[in-house]
C-alpha cells in the first residue's frame, strides 16, 4: 500500500490530506491550533480520529506520544545522533520497539521491527515536488500507525533543526 503525503513545513493548525495511489483522500492530518502543546490528529476519510500525536511535556529531549482512543499507544524519541542519518525509537505500550532510520528531513527513511522493513518513506518514486510516499510493506501492518510515526519523526527532526 502506498500513500502520498503532500509535504509542507508543519505548523500548528495545518491540515492536509494523505491520498492513496489513486488520488483518493484516505487520511487527514489535522493540526490543532488552539492547544497548549503541539497536537496533530490523524483522521480517516470520514474524519474519525485514528491516532493523536502530541508533544510530550517535561521531557529531557524532544519526545512525542501517540494515542489511540484516548489511551497511550507509543512514545517516539531520538535514538542517536549521526551526521548522515537520523535514528528514532518508537516504543509501543505493549513493549514492542520500532526503529526509524534514514535521512528524515530528506524524506528518505525506513520503519523497521526487529530488522524487518514495515514501511519505506521516500520521494524517489515521485516526480511531484514537495510530495513523499509512505510505502507500507507488510500487509498485516497498521497503516495509520506507520503514517503517524512518519509524521511524528519528521516533526521531531524539523524541531531539532529549527524548522517550523
PDB file of C-alpha atoms in Angstrom:
ATOM      1  CA  UNK A   1       0.000   0.000   0.000  1.00  0.00           C
ATOM      2  CA  UNK A   2       1.376   3.389  -0.954  1.00  0.00           C
ATOM      3  CA  UNK A   3       0.140   6.668   0.468  1.00  0.00           C
ATOM      4  CA  UNK A   4       1.082  10.105  -0.881  1.00  0.00           C
ATOM      5  CA  UNK A   5       1.751  12.957   1.531  1.00  0.00           C
ATOM      6  CA  UNK A   6       1.788  16.453   0.075  1.00  0.00           C
ATOM      7  CA  UNK A   7       4.644  17.818   2.116  1.00  0.00           C
ATOM      8  CA  UNK A   8       4.965  21.184   3.730  1.00  0.00           C
ATOM      9  CA  UNK A   9       6.669  22.524   6.782  1.00  0.00           C
ATOM     10  CA  UNK A  10       4.333  21.695   9.618  1.00  0.00           C
ATOM     11  CA  UNK A  11       2.802  24.408  11.688  1.00  0.00           C
ATOM     12  CA  UNK A  12       0.244  24.134  14.400  1.00  0.00           C
ATOM     13  CA  UNK A  13      -3.130  24.465  12.747  1.00  0.00           C
ATOM     14  CA  UNK A  14      -2.013  23.000   9.405  1.00  0.00           C
ATOM     15  CA  UNK A  15      -4.374  20.432   7.912  1.00  0.00           C
ATOM     16  CA  UNK A  16      -3.586  18.298   4.885  1.00  0.00           C
ATOM     17  CA  UNK A  17      -4.844  15.145   3.197  1.00  0.00           C
ATOM     18  CA  UNK A  18      -2.912  11.955   2.578  1.00  0.00           C
ATOM     19  CA  UNK A  19      -4.041  10.198  -0.606  1.00  0.00           C
ATOM     20  CA  UNK A  20      -3.820   6.630  -1.813  1.00  0.00           C
ATOM     21  CA  UNK A  21      -2.110   5.741  -5.105  1.00  0.00           C
ATOM     22  CA  UNK A  22      -5.338   6.516  -6.985  1.00  0.00           C
ATOM     23  CA  UNK A  23      -5.622  10.065  -5.642  1.00  0.00           C
ATOM     24  CA  UNK A  24      -8.422   9.318  -3.144  1.00  0.00           C
ATOM     25  CA  UNK A  25      -8.296  11.075   0.236  1.00  0.00           C
ATOM     26  CA  UNK A  26      -7.613   8.389   2.847  1.00  0.00           C
ATOM     27  CA  UNK A  27      -6.278  10.232   5.905  1.00  0.00           C
ATOM     28  CA  UNK A  28      -6.405  13.808   7.136  1.00  0.00           C
ATOM     29  CA  UNK A  29      -3.652  15.249   9.328  1.00  0.00           C
ATOM     30  CA  UNK A  30      -5.458  17.808  11.468  1.00  0.00           C
ATOM     31  CA  UNK A  31      -3.192  20.279  13.294  1.00  0.00           C
ATOM     32  CA  UNK A  32      -4.814  21.618  16.438  1.00  0.00           C
ATOM     33  CA  UNK A  33      -4.087  25.356  16.648  1.00  0.00           C
ATOM     34  CA  UNK A  34      -5.667  26.225  19.984  1.00  0.00           C
ATOM     35  CA  UNK A  35      -3.867  23.715  22.199  1.00  0.00           C
ATOM     36  CA  UNK A  36      -1.228  24.447  24.828  1.00  0.00           C
ATOM     37  CA  UNK A  37       1.066  21.797  23.410  1.00  0.00           C
ATOM     38  CA  UNK A  38       1.676  20.782  19.834  1.00  0.00           C
ATOM     39  CA  UNK A  39      -1.022  18.318  18.743  1.00  0.00           C
ATOM     40  CA  UNK A  40      -1.946  16.613  15.476  1.00  0.00           C
ATOM     41  CA  UNK A  41      -4.750  14.154  14.809  1.00  0.00           C
ATOM     42  CA  UNK A  42      -4.647  11.544  12.070  1.00  0.00           C
ATOM     43  CA  UNK A  43      -8.241  11.121  10.886  1.00  0.00           C
ATOM     44  CA  UNK A  44      -9.839   8.788   8.362  1.00  0.00           C
ATOM     45  CA  UNK A  45     -11.790   9.997   5.315  1.00  0.00           C
ATOM     46  CA  UNK A  46     -14.942  10.294   7.465  1.00  0.00           C
ATOM     47  CA  UNK A  47     -12.914  12.494   9.855  1.00  0.00           C
ATOM     48  CA  UNK A  48     -12.880   9.990  12.736  1.00  0.00           C
ATOM     49  CA  UNK A  49      -9.748  10.290  14.882  1.00  0.00           C
ATOM     50  CA  UNK A  50      -7.454   7.274  14.436  1.00  0.00           C
ATOM     51  CA  UNK A  51      -4.258   8.440  16.157  1.00  0.00           C
ATOM     52  CA  UNK A  52      -3.459  11.578  18.179  1.00  0.00           C
ATOM     53  CA  UNK A  53       0.118  12.883  18.119  1.00  0.00           C
ATOM     54  CA  UNK A  54       1.235  15.134  20.991  1.00  0.00           C
ATOM     55  CA  UNK A  55       4.479  16.748  22.040  1.00  0.00           C
ATOM     56  CA  UNK A  56       5.345  15.363  25.452  1.00  0.00           C
ATOM     57  CA  UNK A  57       5.628  17.787  28.351  1.00  0.00           C
ATOM     58  CA  UNK A  58       8.722  17.907  30.520  1.00  0.00           C
ATOM     59  CA  UNK A  59      10.946  15.598  28.515  1.00  0.00           C
ATOM     60  CA  UNK A  60      14.761  15.987  28.525  1.00  0.00           C
ATOM     61  CA  UNK A  61      14.836  15.629  24.760  1.00  0.00           C
ATOM     62  CA  UNK A  62      12.063  16.151  22.247  1.00  0.00           C
ATOM     63  CA  UNK A  63       9.563  13.355  22.646  1.00  0.00           C
ATOM     64  CA  UNK A  64       6.147  12.851  21.117  1.00  0.00           C
ATOM     65  CA  UNK A  65       3.410  10.464  22.123  1.00  0.00           C
ATOM     66  CA  UNK A  66       0.872   8.616  20.014  1.00  0.00           C
ATOM     67  CA  UNK A  67      -2.579   7.851  21.417  1.00  0.00           C
ATOM     68  CA  UNK A  68      -5.470   5.779  20.147  1.00  0.00           C
ATOM     69  CA  UNK A  69      -8.955   6.127  21.660  1.00  0.00           C
ATOM     70  CA  UNK A  70      -7.516   8.484  24.333  1.00  0.00           C
ATOM     71  CA  UNK A  71      -5.128   5.761  25.523  1.00  0.00           C
ATOM     72  CA  UNK A  72      -1.330   5.740  25.138  1.00  0.00           C
ATOM     73  CA  UNK A  73      -0.149   3.839  22.053  1.00  0.00           C
ATOM     74  CA  UNK A  74       3.544   4.730  21.688  1.00  0.00           C
ATOM     75  CA  UNK A  75       6.359   7.122  22.569  1.00  0.00           C
ATOM     76  CA  UNK A  76       8.712   8.438  19.877  1.00  0.00           C
ATOM     77  CA  UNK A  77      12.138   9.918  20.601  1.00  0.00           C
ATOM     78  CA  UNK A  78      15.533  10.354  19.000  1.00  0.00           C
ATOM     79  CA  UNK A  79      17.691   7.279  19.437  1.00  0.00           C
ATOM     80  CA  UNK A  80      21.132   8.550  18.475  1.00  0.00           C
ATOM     81  CA  UNK A  81      22.727  11.323  16.509  1.00  0.00           C
ATOM     82  CA  UNK A  82      24.615  10.832  13.278  1.00  0.00           C
ATOM     83  CA  UNK A  83      25.762  13.358  10.704  1.00  0.00           C
ATOM     84  CA  UNK A  84      24.238  11.478   7.783  1.00  0.00           C
ATOM     85  CA  UNK A  85      21.218   9.656   9.242  1.00  0.00           C
ATOM     86  CA  UNK A  86      18.569  10.172  11.883  1.00  0.00           C
ATOM     87  CA  UNK A  87      17.652   7.368  14.261  1.00  0.00           C
ATOM     88  CA  UNK A  88      14.442   7.267  16.290  1.00  0.00           C
ATOM     89  CA  UNK A  89      12.912   4.669  18.573  1.00  0.00           C
ATOM     90  CA  UNK A  90       9.173   4.050  18.748  1.00  0.00           C
ATOM     91  CA  UNK A  91       8.210   2.277  21.967  1.00  0.00           C
ATOM     92  CA  UNK A  92       4.712   0.794  21.802  1.00  0.00           C
ATOM     93  CA  UNK A  93       2.849   0.326  25.091  1.00  0.00           C
ATOM     94  CA  UNK A  94       2.955  -3.459  24.634  1.00  0.00           C
ATOM     95  CA  UNK A  95       6.767  -3.349  24.777  1.00  0.00           C
ATOM     96  CA  UNK A  96       7.334  -3.642  21.013  1.00  0.00           C
ATOM     97  CA  UNK A  97      10.026  -1.341  19.632  1.00  0.00           C
ATOM     98  CA  UNK A  98      10.191   0.021  16.107  1.00  0.00           C
ATOM     99  CA  UNK A  99      13.344   1.579  14.677  1.00  0.00           C
ATOM    100  CA  UNK A 100      13.232   4.545  12.331  1.00  0.00           C
ATOM    101  CA  UNK A 101      16.399   5.459  10.469  1.00  0.00           C
ATOM    102  CA  UNK A 102      17.471   7.378   7.416  1.00  0.00           C
ATOM    103  CA  UNK A 103      17.529  10.938   6.159  1.00  0.00           C
ATOM    104  CA  UNK A 104      14.291  12.149   7.746  1.00  0.00           C
ATOM    105  CA  UNK A 105      14.478  15.765   6.567  1.00  0.00           C
ATOM    106  CA  UNK A 106      15.096  14.487   3.017  1.00  0.00           C
ATOM    107  CA  UNK A 107      12.059  12.173   3.387  1.00  0.00           C
ATOM    108  CA  UNK A 108      14.218   9.087   2.783  1.00  0.00           C
ATOM    109  CA  UNK A 109      13.877   6.749   5.763  1.00  0.00           C
ATOM    110  CA  UNK A 110      12.546   3.375   6.891  1.00  0.00           C
ATOM    111  CA  UNK A 111      10.480   1.984   9.765  1.00  0.00           C
ATOM    112  CA  UNK A 112      11.568  -1.475  10.902  1.00  0.00           C
ATOM    113  CA  UNK A 113      10.623  -4.030  13.513  1.00  0.00           C
ATOM    114  CA  UNK A 114      13.353  -6.429  14.601  1.00  0.00           C
ATOM    115  CA  UNK A 115      15.287  -5.814  11.366  1.00  0.00           C
ATOM    116  CA  UNK A 116      12.223  -6.356   9.139  1.00  0.00           C
ATOM    117  CA  UNK A 117      11.025  -3.478   6.943  1.00  0.00           C
ATOM    118  CA  UNK A 118       7.496  -2.303   7.757  1.00  0.00           C
ATOM    119  CA  UNK A 119       7.388   0.953   5.785  1.00  0.00           C
ATOM    120  CA  UNK A 120       9.619   2.834   3.380  1.00  0.00           C
ATOM    121  CA  UNK A 121       9.222   6.606   3.267  1.00  0.00           C
ATOM    122  CA  UNK A 122      10.638   8.183   0.116  1.00  0.00           C
ATOM    123  CA  UNK A 123      10.430  10.846  -2.556  1.00  0.00           C
ATOM    124  CA  UNK A 124      12.346   8.759  -5.088  1.00  0.00           C
ATOM    125  CA  UNK A 125       9.235   7.235  -6.709  1.00  0.00           C
ATOM    126  CA  UNK A 126       7.608  10.607  -7.311  1.00  0.00           C
ATOM    127  CA  UNK A 127       8.091  13.406  -9.775  1.00  0.00           C
ATOM    128  CA  UNK A 128       5.808  15.802  -7.885  1.00  0.00           C
ATOM    129  CA  UNK A 129       7.781  18.298  -5.838  1.00  0.00           C
ATOM    130  CA  UNK A 130       7.017  18.506  -2.106  1.00  0.00           C
ATOM    131  CA  UNK A 131       5.367  15.089  -2.033  1.00  0.00           C
ATOM    132  CA  UNK A 132       6.654  11.913  -0.452  1.00  0.00           C
ATOM    133  CA  UNK A 133       5.286   8.386  -0.287  1.00  0.00           C
ATOM    134  CA  UNK A 134       4.733   6.101   2.670  1.00  0.00           C
ATOM    135  CA  UNK A 135       5.025   2.588   1.258  1.00  0.00           C
ATOM    136  CA  UNK A 136       3.582   0.107   3.785  1.00  0.00           C
ATOM    137  CA  UNK A 137       5.397  -3.132   3.012  1.00  0.00           C
ATOM    138  CA  UNK A 138       3.741  -5.699   5.287  1.00  0.00           C
ATOM    139  CA  UNK A 139       0.071  -6.433   4.705  1.00  0.00           C
ATOM    140  CA  UNK A 140      -0.549  -7.074   8.410  1.00  0.00           C
ATOM    141  CA  UNK A 141       0.974  -3.700   9.417  1.00  0.00           C
ATOM    142  CA  UNK A 142      -1.183  -0.840  10.719  1.00  0.00           C
ATOM    143  CA  UNK A 143      -1.006   1.913   8.026  1.00  0.00           C
ATOM    144  CA  UNK A 144      -2.438   4.595  10.336  1.00  0.00           C
ATOM    145  CA  UNK A 145       0.224   3.863  12.957  1.00  0.00           C
ATOM    146  CA  UNK A 146       3.051   3.891  10.398  1.00  0.00           C
ATOM    147  CA  UNK A 147       1.845   7.156   8.840  1.00  0.00           C
ATOM    148  CA  UNK A 148       1.553   8.701  12.321  1.00  0.00           C
ATOM    149  CA  UNK A 149       5.127   7.562  13.068  1.00  0.00           C
ATOM    150  CA  UNK A 150       6.337   9.190   9.816  1.00  0.00           C
ATOM    151  CA  UNK A 151       4.544  12.478  10.610  1.00  0.00           C
ATOM    152  CA  UNK A 152       5.920  12.362  14.138  1.00  0.00           C
ATOM    153  CA  UNK A 153       9.597  11.773  13.303  1.00  0.00           C
ATOM    154  CA  UNK A 154       9.524  14.396  10.548  1.00  0.00           C
ATOM    155  CA  UNK A 155       8.138  16.908  13.051  1.00  0.00           C
ATOM    156  CA  UNK A 156      10.783  15.966  15.639  1.00  0.00           C
ATOM    157  CA  UNK A 157      13.564  16.331  13.052  1.00  0.00           C
ATOM    158  CA  UNK A 158      12.197  19.709  11.920  1.00  0.00           C
ATOM    159  CA  UNK A 159      12.004  20.971  15.517  1.00  0.00           C
ATOM    160  CA  UNK A 160      15.556  19.835  16.162  1.00  0.00           C
ATOM    161  CA  UNK A 161      16.765  21.616  13.038  1.00  0.00           C
ATOM    162  CA  UNK A 162      14.768  24.742  13.977  1.00  0.00           C
ATOM    163  CA  UNK A 163      12.351  24.462  11.046  1.00  0.00           C
ATOM    164  CA  UNK A 164       8.772  25.364  11.997  1.00  0.00           C
TER     165      UNK A 164
END
